[in-house]
Amino acid sequence: MKPIHLLPCVGAIVAASVFAAVAGANDDAKPKAASPIYGVTIPDKYRQWELVAPAEEAEPLNELRAVLGNVVAMKAYREGTLPFPDGTILAKLAWKHVQSPEFESASIPGAATTVQIMVKDSKKYAATGGWGFGRFVDGKPADEAQHETCFACHEARVQGHDYVFTRYAP
C-alpha cells in the first residue's frame, strides 16, 4: 500500500479557511450605520420580508408607505399576539405620494423619504416599552432629535397596541 501524503491537501484547506476568514472580516469591517439613542440598524434583506400593510400619510408628509415584518412579526400578527414577542422587527418604507402620469386617479411612489425600523427587545429597550427605533434617510440615521420623538408619539397614540400603529392587512 502506498503512503498517502495529506500535507499538501491540509495546507490548501487551511489556506482556503484563512482566506475565507480574512475576506469575511473585511466584509464586516464596515460597521452598519446605527440610530442614535437606540443603536438600531437596517436589517439585511428586509426588503424580502412580508407586507404587513400599506398606508398613506396625508399632509404635511404626503407619503405612501409600506410596513414589512420579519418572520417573528408576521407570526405575531397572524396569531393576534400582543404584546409582540422579542425578536419582532418592523420596517416602514416611505415615498413621496405622486399622481400617476398614466392614470389620474392612481398614485405612485415618488422619491424615497425614509426607512424606519422598530426592534422589540423587552430587556434592552425596557424604558421605551420594549422597542428600539431607527429612522434612516438615504441609508443614514436621522439626528438624535428626530429619534427622541419616536417613542413619545407611539406612547401617546398606541400604547394599548404594544406601541405599534400598523394593523395587519391579511
Tab-separated table of N, CA and C in Angstrom:
chain	number	residue	atom	x	y	z
A	1	MET	N	0.835	-1.162	0.000
A	1	MET	CA	0.000	0.000	0.000
A	1	MET	C	0.893	1.242	0.000
A	2	LYS	N	0.561	2.194	-0.883
A	2	LYS	CA	1.354	3.416	-0.984
A	2	LYS	C	0.933	4.400	0.094
A	3	PRO	N	1.906	5.132	0.678
A	3	PRO	CA	1.534	6.134	1.678
A	3	PRO	C	0.817	7.311	1.002
A	4	ILE	N	-0.166	7.839	1.686
A	4	ILE	CA	-0.912	8.997	1.173
A	4	ILE	C	-0.336	10.235	1.844
A	5	HIS	N	-0.044	11.196	1.021
A	5	HIS	CA	0.526	12.429	1.533
A	5	HIS	C	-0.583	13.471	1.641
A	6	LEU	N	-1.059	13.707	2.842
A	6	LEU	CA	-2.162	14.629	3.070
A	6	LEU	C	-1.705	16.057	3.349
A	7	LEU	N	-0.434	16.228	3.619
A	7	LEU	CA	0.037	17.546	3.989
A	7	LEU	C	-0.306	18.618	2.953
A	8	PRO	N	-0.106	18.393	1.646
A	8	PRO	CA	-0.478	19.435	0.691
A	8	PRO	C	-1.982	19.736	0.725
A	9	CYS	N	-2.833	18.726	0.903
A	9	CYS	CA	-4.288	18.933	0.971
A	9	CYS	C	-4.659	19.736	2.206
A	10	VAL	N	-4.061	19.361	3.338
A	10	VAL	CA	-4.348	20.067	4.583
A	10	VAL	C	-3.909	21.518	4.452
A	11	GLY	N	-2.764	21.736	3.855
A	11	GLY	CA	-2.270	23.103	3.653
A	11	GLY	C	-3.224	23.917	2.797
A	12	ALA	N	-3.753	23.320	1.752
A	12	ALA	CA	-4.691	24.021	0.877
A	12	ALA	C	-5.982	24.347	1.624
A	13	ILE	N	-6.452	23.416	2.436
A	13	ILE	CA	-7.685	23.642	3.203
A	13	ILE	C	-7.477	24.761	4.221
A	14	VAL	N	-6.338	24.730	4.907
A	14	VAL	CA	-6.045	25.778	5.887
A	14	VAL	C	-5.943	27.133	5.190
A	15	ALA	N	-5.251	27.179	4.065
A	15	ALA	CA	-5.113	28.443	3.334
A	15	ALA	C	-6.476	28.966	2.904
A	16	ALA	N	-7.351	28.084	2.398
A	16	ALA	CA	-8.697	28.495	1.975
A	16	ALA	C	-9.491	29.013	3.166
A	17	SER	N	-9.349	28.350	4.325
A	17	SER	CA	-10.075	28.773	5.525
A	17	SER	C	-9.600	30.139	5.992
A	18	VAL	N	-8.293	30.349	5.985
A	18	VAL	CA	-7.737	31.636	6.391
A	18	VAL	C	-8.215	32.726	5.430
A	19	PHE	N	-8.187	32.446	4.130
A	19	PHE	CA	-8.648	33.424	3.142
A	19	PHE	C	-10.113	33.776	3.386
A	20	ALA	N	-10.949	32.762	3.621
A	20	ALA	CA	-12.377	32.992	3.853
A	20	ALA	C	-12.590	33.825	5.113
A	21	ALA	N	-11.815	33.529	6.156
A	21	ALA	CA	-11.955	34.277	7.402
A	21	ALA	C	-11.545	35.731	7.207
A	22	VAL	N	-10.450	35.951	6.492
A	22	VAL	CA	-9.988	37.315	6.240
A	22	VAL	C	-10.983	38.046	5.353
A	23	ALA	N	-11.470	37.386	4.308
A	23	ALA	CA	-12.452	38.012	3.419
A	23	ALA	C	-13.708	38.351	4.193
A	24	GLY	N	-14.144	37.439	5.056
A	24	GLY	CA	-15.326	37.690	5.875
A	24	GLY	C	-15.109	38.854	6.820
A	25	ALA	N	-13.914	38.928	7.387
A	25	ALA	CA	-13.615	40.019	8.309
A	25	ALA	C	-13.639	41.342	7.575
A	26	ASN	N	-13.148	41.357	6.344
A	26	ASN	CA	-13.173	42.593	5.569
A	26	ASN	C	-14.596	43.011	5.248
A	27	ASP	N	-15.499	42.039	5.006
A	27	ASP	CA	-16.892	42.362	4.738
A	27	ASP	C	-17.525	43.019	5.957
A	28	ASP	N	-17.132	42.566	7.140
A	28	ASP	CA	-17.712	43.085	8.364
A	28	ASP	C	-16.968	44.320	8.880
A	29	ALA	N	-15.873	44.674	8.239
A	29	ALA	CA	-15.068	45.791	8.713
A	29	ALA	C	-15.841	47.107	8.643
A	30	LYS	N	-16.797	47.195	7.734
A	30	LYS	CA	-17.599	48.396	7.605
A	30	LYS	C	-18.809	48.267	8.527
A	31	PRO	N	-18.806	48.955	9.652
A	31	PRO	CA	-19.954	48.826	10.538
A	31	PRO	C	-21.193	49.477	9.924
A	32	LYS	N	-22.351	48.901	10.237
A	32	LYS	CA	-23.614	49.457	9.748
A	32	LYS	C	-23.902	50.747	10.501
A	33	ALA	N	-24.550	51.667	9.804
A	33	ALA	CA	-24.958	52.911	10.442
A	33	ALA	C	-26.064	52.610	11.446
A	34	ALA	N	-25.895	53.055	12.685
A	34	ALA	CA	-26.859	52.784	13.751
A	34	ALA	C	-27.542	54.071	14.191
A	35	SER	N	-28.800	53.920	14.587
A	35	SER	CA	-29.546	55.085	15.051
A	35	SER	C	-28.983	55.568	16.387
A	36	PRO	N	-28.988	56.894	16.584
A	36	PRO	CA	-28.571	57.400	17.889
A	36	PRO	C	-29.610	56.976	18.925
A	37	ILE	N	-29.278	56.977	20.132
A	37	ILE	CA	-30.104	56.602	21.282
A	37	ILE	C	-30.300	55.090	21.355
A	38	TYR	N	-30.838	54.455	20.289
A	38	TYR	CA	-31.236	53.047	20.346
A	38	TYR	C	-30.213	52.081	19.742
A	39	GLY	N	-29.373	52.553	18.839
A	39	GLY	CA	-28.398	51.671	18.206
A	39	GLY	C	-28.999	50.723	17.181
A	40	VAL	N	-30.197	51.010	16.691
A	40	VAL	CA	-30.877	50.163	15.711
A	40	VAL	C	-30.240	50.355	14.337
A	41	THR	N	-30.062	49.252	13.612
A	41	THR	CA	-29.528	49.296	12.246
A	41	THR	C	-30.592	48.779	11.273
A	42	ILE	N	-30.379	49.026	9.999
A	42	ILE	CA	-31.271	48.493	8.977
A	42	ILE	C	-30.914	47.024	8.779
A	43	PRO	N	-31.879	46.116	8.985
A	43	PRO	CA	-31.590	44.681	8.868
A	43	PRO	C	-31.267	44.264	7.436
A	44	ASP	N	-30.411	43.277	7.297
A	44	ASP	CA	-30.116	42.713	5.988
A	44	ASP	C	-31.388	42.105	5.402
A	45	LYS	N	-31.549	42.227	4.129
A	45	LYS	CA	-32.634	41.591	3.365
A	45	LYS	C	-34.037	41.943	3.844
A	46	TYR	N	-34.198	43.098	4.509
A	46	TYR	CA	-35.525	43.480	4.991
A	46	TYR	C	-36.516	43.674	3.853
A	47	ARG	N	-36.042	44.004	2.666
A	47	ARG	CA	-36.946	44.205	1.528
A	47	ARG	C	-37.579	42.898	1.072
A	48	GLN	N	-37.094	41.776	1.568
A	48	GLN	CA	-37.660	40.474	1.222
A	48	GLN	C	-38.708	40.012	2.239
A	49	TRP	N	-38.947	40.804	3.285
A	49	TRP	CA	-39.938	40.448	4.290
A	49	TRP	C	-41.345	40.586	3.720
A	50	GLU	N	-42.312	40.023	4.439
A	50	GLU	CA	-43.714	40.097	4.013
A	50	GLU	C	-44.314	41.464	4.334
A	51	LEU	N	-45.325	41.812	3.538
A	51	LEU	CA	-46.054	43.056	3.748
A	51	LEU	C	-47.022	42.893	4.919
A	52	VAL	N	-46.924	43.786	5.899
A	52	VAL	CA	-47.891	43.832	6.992
A	52	VAL	C	-49.109	44.609	6.496
A	53	ALA	N	-48.848	45.813	5.961
A	53	ALA	CA	-49.929	46.651	5.442
A	53	ALA	C	-49.351	47.856	4.705
A	54	PRO	N	-50.098	48.355	3.723
A	54	PRO	CA	-49.735	49.634	3.113
A	54	PRO	C	-50.373	50.756	3.931
A	55	ALA	N	-49.917	51.968	3.726
A	55	ALA	CA	-50.502	53.120	4.416
A	55	ALA	C	-50.283	54.371	3.573
A	56	GLU	N	-51.064	55.356	3.883
A	56	GLU	CA	-50.918	56.652	3.224
A	56	GLU	C	-50.919	57.709	4.310
A	57	GLU	N	-50.003	58.626	4.226
A	57	GLU	CA	-49.908	59.709	5.193
A	57	GLU	C	-50.269	61.000	4.466
A	58	ALA	N	-51.280	61.683	4.972
A	58	ALA	CA	-51.712	62.944	4.362
A	58	ALA	C	-50.729	64.060	4.707
A	59	GLU	N	-51.121	65.257	4.424
A	59	GLU	CA	-50.287	66.423	4.722
A	59	GLU	C	-49.908	66.423	6.197
A	60	PRO	N	-48.798	66.888	6.598
A	60	PRO	CA	-47.813	67.588	5.791
A	60	PRO	C	-46.828	66.655	5.083
A	61	LEU	N	-46.789	65.354	5.453
A	61	LEU	CA	-45.778	64.465	4.883
A	61	LEU	C	-46.109	64.013	3.465
A	62	ASN	N	-47.391	63.785	3.186
A	62	ASN	CA	-47.810	63.387	1.847
A	62	ASN	C	-46.999	62.195	1.322
A	63	GLU	N	-47.105	61.070	2.046
A	63	GLU	CA	-46.302	59.890	1.726
A	63	GLU	C	-47.156	58.656	1.464
A	64	LEU	N	-46.610	57.754	0.665
A	64	LEU	CA	-47.098	56.390	0.549
A	64	LEU	C	-46.150	55.557	1.380
A	65	ARG	N	-46.699	54.580	2.107
A	65	ARG	CA	-45.856	53.789	2.995
A	65	ARG	C	-46.192	52.309	2.879
A	66	ALA	N	-45.205	51.490	3.172
A	66	ALA	CA	-45.400	50.047	3.266
A	66	ALA	C	-44.678	49.586	4.519
A	67	VAL	N	-45.373	48.799	5.333
A	67	VAL	CA	-44.753	48.252	6.534
A	67	VAL	C	-44.521	46.771	6.286
A	68	LEU	N	-43.270	46.354	6.504
A	68	LEU	CA	-42.870	44.967	6.321
A	68	LEU	C	-42.537	44.370	7.683
A	69	GLY	N	-42.717	43.064	7.812
A	69	GLY	CA	-42.412	42.413	9.079
A	69	GLY	C	-41.539	41.188	8.881
A	70	ASN	N	-40.630	40.965	9.833
A	70	ASN	CA	-39.819	39.746	9.788
A	70	ASN	C	-40.704	38.552	10.158
A	71	VAL	N	-40.151	37.368	10.166
A	71	VAL	CA	-40.918	36.143	10.428
A	71	VAL	C	-41.597	36.205	11.796
A	72	VAL	N	-40.898	36.695	12.812
A	72	VAL	CA	-41.455	36.775	14.164
A	72	VAL	C	-42.658	37.724	14.181
A	73	ALA	N	-42.529	38.866	13.522
A	73	ALA	CA	-43.622	39.843	13.463
A	73	ALA	C	-44.840	39.266	12.760
A	74	MET	N	-44.625	38.599	11.629
A	74	MET	CA	-45.744	38.076	10.842
A	74	MET	C	-46.491	36.987	11.610
A	75	LYS	N	-45.769	36.165	12.336
A	75	LYS	CA	-46.413	35.122	13.145
A	75	LYS	C	-47.277	35.779	14.227
A	76	ALA	N	-46.748	36.801	14.881
A	76	ALA	CA	-47.496	37.505	15.922
A	76	ALA	C	-48.744	38.172	15.342
A	77	TYR	N	-48.598	38.826	14.200
A	77	TYR	CA	-49.760	39.463	13.565
A	77	TYR	C	-50.828	38.419	13.230
A	78	ARG	N	-50.430	37.329	12.613
A	78	ARG	CA	-51.397	36.305	12.197
A	78	ARG	C	-52.109	35.663	13.383
A	79	GLU	N	-51.390	35.523	14.490
A	79	GLU	CA	-51.967	34.878	15.666
A	79	GLU	C	-52.607	35.877	16.631
A	80	GLY	N	-52.504	37.168	16.305
A	80	GLY	CA	-53.076	38.194	17.170
A	80	GLY	C	-52.356	38.320	18.500
A	81	THR	N	-51.056	38.051	18.507
A	81	THR	CA	-50.263	38.068	19.737
A	81	THR	C	-49.889	39.498	20.127
A	82	LEU	N	-50.304	39.890	21.319
A	82	LEU	CA	-49.904	41.158	21.916
A	82	LEU	C	-49.564	40.882	23.375
A	83	PRO	N	-48.519	41.405	23.912
A	83	PRO	CA	-47.532	42.217	23.208
A	83	PRO	C	-46.754	41.375	22.196
A	84	PHE	N	-46.147	42.086	21.242
A	84	PHE	CA	-45.312	41.402	20.262
A	84	PHE	C	-44.137	40.748	20.984
A	85	PRO	N	-43.703	39.573	20.536
A	85	PRO	CA	-42.577	38.901	21.201
A	85	PRO	C	-41.239	39.556	20.864
A	86	ASP	N	-40.287	39.361	21.752
A	86	ASP	CA	-38.924	39.809	21.462
A	86	ASP	C	-38.475	39.177	20.155
A	87	GLY	N	-37.727	39.935	19.364
A	87	GLY	CA	-37.282	39.457	18.059
A	87	GLY	C	-38.138	39.996	16.927
A	88	THR	N	-39.277	40.607	17.270
A	88	THR	CA	-40.119	41.239	16.250
A	88	THR	C	-39.369	42.428	15.670
A	89	ILE	N	-39.354	42.522	14.349
A	89	ILE	CA	-38.780	43.696	13.693
A	89	ILE	C	-39.757	44.148	12.613
A	90	LEU	N	-40.062	45.435	12.624
A	90	LEU	CA	-40.919	46.049	11.616
A	90	LEU	C	-40.105	47.079	10.852
A	91	ALA	N	-40.319	47.142	9.543
A	91	ALA	CA	-39.640	48.126	8.699
A	91	ALA	C	-40.697	48.915	7.936
A	92	LYS	N	-40.667	50.218	8.083
A	92	LYS	CA	-41.594	51.080	7.347
A	92	LYS	C	-40.807	51.814	6.268
A	93	LEU	N	-41.219	51.606	5.019
A	93	LEU	CA	-40.614	52.284	3.886
A	93	LEU	C	-41.561	53.389	3.462
A	94	ALA	N	-41.050	54.556	3.157
A	94	ALA	CA	-41.904	55.683	2.782
A	94	ALA	C	-41.366	56.375	1.541
A	95	TRP	N	-42.322	56.806	0.687
A	95	TRP	CA	-42.015	57.534	-0.545
A	95	TRP	C	-42.955	58.716	-0.662
A	96	LYS	N	-42.543	59.735	-1.367
A	96	LYS	CA	-43.436	60.852	-1.670
A	96	LYS	C	-44.612	60.331	-2.476
A	97	HIS	N	-45.792	60.838	-2.171
A	97	HIS	CA	-47.040	60.471	-2.840
A	97	HIS	C	-47.130	61.279	-4.135
A	98	VAL	N	-47.166	60.588	-5.273
A	98	VAL	CA	-47.168	61.256	-6.569
A	98	VAL	C	-48.347	60.743	-7.392
A	99	GLN	N	-48.980	61.641	-8.120
A	99	GLN	CA	-50.071	61.235	-9.013
A	99	GLN	C	-49.481	60.515	-10.221
A	100	SER	N	-50.103	59.429	-10.604
A	100	SER	CA	-49.641	58.671	-11.764
A	100	SER	C	-49.808	59.496	-13.032
A	101	PRO	N	-48.779	59.544	-13.877
A	101	PRO	CA	-48.916	60.287	-15.134
A	101	PRO	C	-49.822	59.561	-16.138
A	102	GLU	N	-50.020	58.272	-15.940
A	102	GLU	CA	-50.818	57.487	-16.868
A	102	GLU	C	-52.289	57.396	-16.483
A	103	PHE	N	-52.596	57.592	-15.202
A	103	PHE	CA	-53.962	57.358	-14.740
A	103	PHE	C	-54.262	58.343	-13.612
A	104	GLU	N	-55.127	59.325	-13.853
A	104	GLU	CA	-55.367	60.441	-12.926
A	104	GLU	C	-55.719	60.041	-11.503
A	105	SER	N	-56.511	58.994	-11.357
A	105	SER	CA	-56.952	58.651	-10.001
A	105	SER	C	-55.978	57.725	-9.265
A	106	ALA	N	-54.884	57.369	-9.887
A	106	ALA	CA	-53.913	56.473	-9.254
A	106	ALA	C	-52.726	57.247	-8.695
A	107	SER	N	-52.155	56.697	-7.643
A	107	SER	CA	-50.945	57.253	-7.038
A	107	SER	C	-49.802	56.280	-7.256
A	108	ILE	N	-48.603	56.831	-7.326
A	108	ILE	CA	-47.399	56.016	-7.432
A	108	ILE	C	-46.366	56.540	-6.445
A	109	PRO	N	-45.415	55.705	-6.059
A	109	PRO	CA	-44.353	56.206	-5.181
A	109	PRO	C	-43.423	57.140	-5.948
A	110	GLY	N	-43.089	58.241	-5.320
A	110	GLY	CA	-42.095	59.158	-5.863
A	110	GLY	C	-40.756	58.880	-5.200
A	111	ALA	N	-40.063	59.927	-4.850
A	111	ALA	CA	-38.749	59.793	-4.213
A	111	ALA	C	-38.880	59.148	-2.834
A	112	ALA	N	-37.954	58.257	-2.520
A	112	ALA	CA	-37.925	57.641	-1.191
A	112	ALA	C	-37.651	58.718	-0.151
A	113	THR	N	-38.342	58.626	0.996
A	113	THR	CA	-38.127	59.611	2.057
A	113	THR	C	-37.400	59.000	3.261
A	114	THR	N	-37.909	57.878	3.785
A	114	THR	CA	-37.273	57.271	4.955
A	114	THR	C	-37.461	55.757	4.974
A	115	VAL	N	-36.612	55.119	5.740
A	115	VAL	CA	-36.812	53.748	6.182
A	115	VAL	C	-36.787	53.841	7.707
A	116	GLN	N	-37.848	53.333	8.332
A	116	GLN	CA	-37.929	53.368	9.791
A	116	GLN	C	-38.017	51.933	10.309
A	117	ILE	N	-37.287	51.657	11.350
A	117	ILE	CA	-37.187	50.310	11.895
A	117	ILE	C	-37.605	50.321	13.366
A	118	MET	N	-38.404	49.319	13.763
A	118	MET	CA	-38.733	49.092	15.169
A	118	MET	C	-38.270	47.689	15.533
A	119	VAL	N	-37.538	47.577	16.624
A	119	VAL	CA	-36.998	46.290	17.078
A	119	VAL	C	-37.508	46.026	18.491
A	120	LYS	N	-38.111	44.854	18.695
A	120	LYS	CA	-38.628	44.502	20.022
A	120	LYS	C	-37.583	43.703	20.795
A	121	ASP	N	-37.138	44.280	21.893
A	121	ASP	CA	-36.231	43.626	22.833
A	121	ASP	C	-36.604	44.191	24.201
A	122	SER	N	-37.439	43.456	24.923
A	122	SER	CA	-38.028	43.982	26.158
A	122	SER	C	-37.002	44.299	27.247
A	123	LYS	N	-35.843	43.663	27.213
A	123	LYS	CA	-34.809	43.963	28.213
A	123	LYS	C	-33.978	45.174	27.790
A	124	LYS	N	-33.496	45.136	26.562
A	124	LYS	CA	-32.619	46.208	26.074
A	124	LYS	C	-33.344	47.552	26.010
A	125	TYR	N	-34.634	47.526	25.629
A	125	TYR	CA	-35.394	48.768	25.454
A	125	TYR	C	-36.524	48.885	26.478
A	126	ALA	N	-36.277	48.438	27.700
A	126	ALA	CA	-37.311	48.440	28.740
A	126	ALA	C	-37.887	49.836	28.973
A	127	ALA	N	-37.069	50.860	28.890
A	127	ALA	CA	-37.524	52.226	29.160
A	127	ALA	C	-38.453	52.772	28.075
A	128	THR	N	-38.485	52.110	26.909
A	128	THR	CA	-39.336	52.593	25.816
A	128	THR	C	-40.307	51.497	25.365
A	129	GLY	N	-40.953	50.881	26.331
A	129	GLY	CA	-41.974	49.899	26.038
A	129	GLY	C	-41.470	48.623	25.393
A	130	GLY	N	-40.165	48.411	25.438
A	130	GLY	CA	-39.581	47.213	24.846
A	130	GLY	C	-39.157	47.404	23.395
A	131	TRP	N	-39.292	48.612	22.868
A	131	TRP	CA	-38.992	48.872	21.457
A	131	TRP	C	-37.807	49.810	21.293
A	132	GLY	N	-36.954	49.487	20.315
A	132	GLY	CA	-35.898	50.377	19.862
A	132	GLY	C	-36.299	50.911	18.504
A	133	PHE	N	-35.904	52.138	18.204
A	133	PHE	CA	-36.340	52.797	16.980
A	133	PHE	C	-35.149	53.251	16.147
A	134	GLY	N	-35.328	53.196	14.839
A	134	GLY	CA	-34.326	53.705	13.910
A	134	GLY	C	-35.015	54.398	12.757
A	135	ARG	N	-34.563	55.579	12.442
A	135	ARG	CA	-35.109	56.359	11.313
A	135	ARG	C	-33.924	56.704	10.425
A	136	PHE	N	-34.014	56.306	9.141
A	136	PHE	CA	-32.890	56.457	8.220
A	136	PHE	C	-33.322	57.210	6.969
A	137	VAL	N	-32.502	58.140	6.555
A	137	VAL	CA	-32.722	58.905	5.329
A	137	VAL	C	-31.510	58.660	4.438
A	138	ASP	N	-31.747	58.155	3.246
A	138	ASP	CA	-30.654	57.789	2.330
A	138	ASP	C	-29.673	56.818	2.996
A	139	GLY	N	-30.190	55.915	3.797
A	139	GLY	CA	-29.358	54.904	4.450
A	139	GLY	C	-28.596	55.387	5.664
A	140	LYS	N	-28.731	56.679	5.998
A	140	LYS	CA	-28.013	57.242	7.146
A	140	LYS	C	-29.005	57.562	8.260
A	141	PRO	N	-28.612	57.347	9.509
A	141	PRO	CA	-29.523	57.632	10.615
A	141	PRO	C	-29.880	59.119	10.695
A	142	ALA	N	-31.148	59.375	10.989
A	142	ALA	CA	-31.580	60.746	11.245
A	142	ALA	C	-30.925	61.217	12.550
A	143	ASP	N	-31.007	62.503	12.817
A	143	ASP	CA	-30.350	63.027	14.015
A	143	ASP	C	-31.084	62.610	15.295
A	144	GLU	N	-30.422	62.838	16.394
A	144	GLU	CA	-30.934	62.403	17.697
A	144	GLU	C	-32.284	63.035	18.018
A	145	ALA	N	-32.474	64.296	17.665
A	145	ALA	CA	-33.741	64.978	17.960
A	145	ALA	C	-34.918	64.253	17.306
A	146	GLN	N	-34.733	63.752	16.089
A	146	GLN	CA	-35.810	63.025	15.421
A	146	GLN	C	-36.085	61.692	16.111
A	147	HIS	N	-35.069	61.072	16.652
A	147	HIS	CA	-35.257	59.799	17.355
A	147	HIS	C	-35.901	59.998	18.727
A	148	GLU	N	-35.684	61.151	19.330
A	148	GLU	CA	-36.283	61.422	20.636
A	148	GLU	C	-37.801	61.459	20.554
A	149	THR	N	-38.359	61.784	19.397
A	149	THR	CA	-39.807	61.878	19.246
A	149	THR	C	-40.467	60.531	18.963
A	150	CYS	N	-39.701	59.518	18.588
A	150	CYS	CA	-40.276	58.224	18.206
A	150	CYS	C	-41.161	57.639	19.302
A	151	PHE	N	-40.577	57.347	20.443
A	151	PHE	CA	-41.346	56.673	21.481
A	151	PHE	C	-42.468	57.550	22.007
A	152	ALA	N	-42.235	58.835	22.155
A	152	ALA	CA	-43.271	59.733	22.681
A	152	ALA	C	-44.536	59.666	21.820
A	153	CYS	N	-44.378	59.639	20.524
A	153	CYS	CA	-45.517	59.575	19.609
A	153	CYS	C	-46.232	58.225	19.738
A	154	HIS	N	-45.478	57.150	19.759
A	154	HIS	CA	-46.064	55.815	19.885
A	154	HIS	C	-46.750	55.651	21.249
A	155	GLU	N	-46.122	56.172	22.286
A	155	GLU	CA	-46.680	56.051	23.631
A	155	GLU	C	-47.994	56.826	23.748
A	156	ALA	N	-48.055	57.983	23.152
A	156	ALA	CA	-49.245	58.826	23.248
A	156	ALA	C	-50.435	58.261	22.467
A	157	ARG	N	-50.159	57.529	21.382
A	157	ARG	CA	-51.249	57.141	20.488
A	157	ARG	C	-51.588	55.652	20.456
A	158	VAL	N	-50.624	54.769	20.676
A	158	VAL	CA	-50.894	53.332	20.504
A	158	VAL	C	-50.330	52.472	21.637
A	159	GLN	N	-50.361	53.005	22.829
A	159	GLN	CA	-49.877	52.248	23.977
A	159	GLN	C	-50.664	50.944	24.135
A	160	GLY	N	-51.966	50.975	23.858
A	160	GLY	CA	-52.808	49.802	24.011
A	160	GLY	C	-52.619	48.751	22.933
A	161	HIS	N	-51.784	49.033	21.940
A	161	HIS	CA	-51.489	48.060	20.874
A	161	HIS	C	-49.984	47.788	20.844
A	162	ASP	N	-49.391	47.704	22.029
A	162	ASP	CA	-47.950	47.470	22.202
A	162	ASP	C	-47.115	48.486	21.425
A	163	TYR	N	-47.590	49.728	21.388
A	163	TYR	CA	-46.866	50.848	20.796
A	163	TYR	C	-46.697	50.731	19.270
A	164	VAL	N	-47.504	49.927	18.622
A	164	VAL	CA	-47.390	49.712	17.173
A	164	VAL	C	-48.631	50.282	16.487
A	165	PHE	N	-48.438	51.177	15.556
A	165	PHE	CA	-49.540	51.768	14.796
A	165	PHE	C	-50.153	50.784	13.792
A	166	THR	N	-49.325	50.068	13.080
A	166	THR	CA	-49.765	49.295	11.924
A	166	THR	C	-50.555	48.059	12.319
A	167	ARG	N	-51.713	47.923	11.703
A	167	ARG	CA	-52.539	46.725	11.849
A	167	ARG	C	-52.327	45.858	10.628
A	168	TYR	N	-52.459	44.585	10.809
A	168	TYR	CA	-52.236	43.613	9.735
A	168	TYR	C	-53.356	43.684	8.691
A	169	ALA	N	-52.977	43.719	7.435
A	169	ALA	CA	-53.925	43.678	6.318
A	169	ALA	C	-53.793	42.316	5.634
A	170	PRO	N	-54.624	41.346	6.066
A	170	PRO	CA	-54.487	39.989	5.508
A	170	PRO	C	-54.779	39.930	4.011
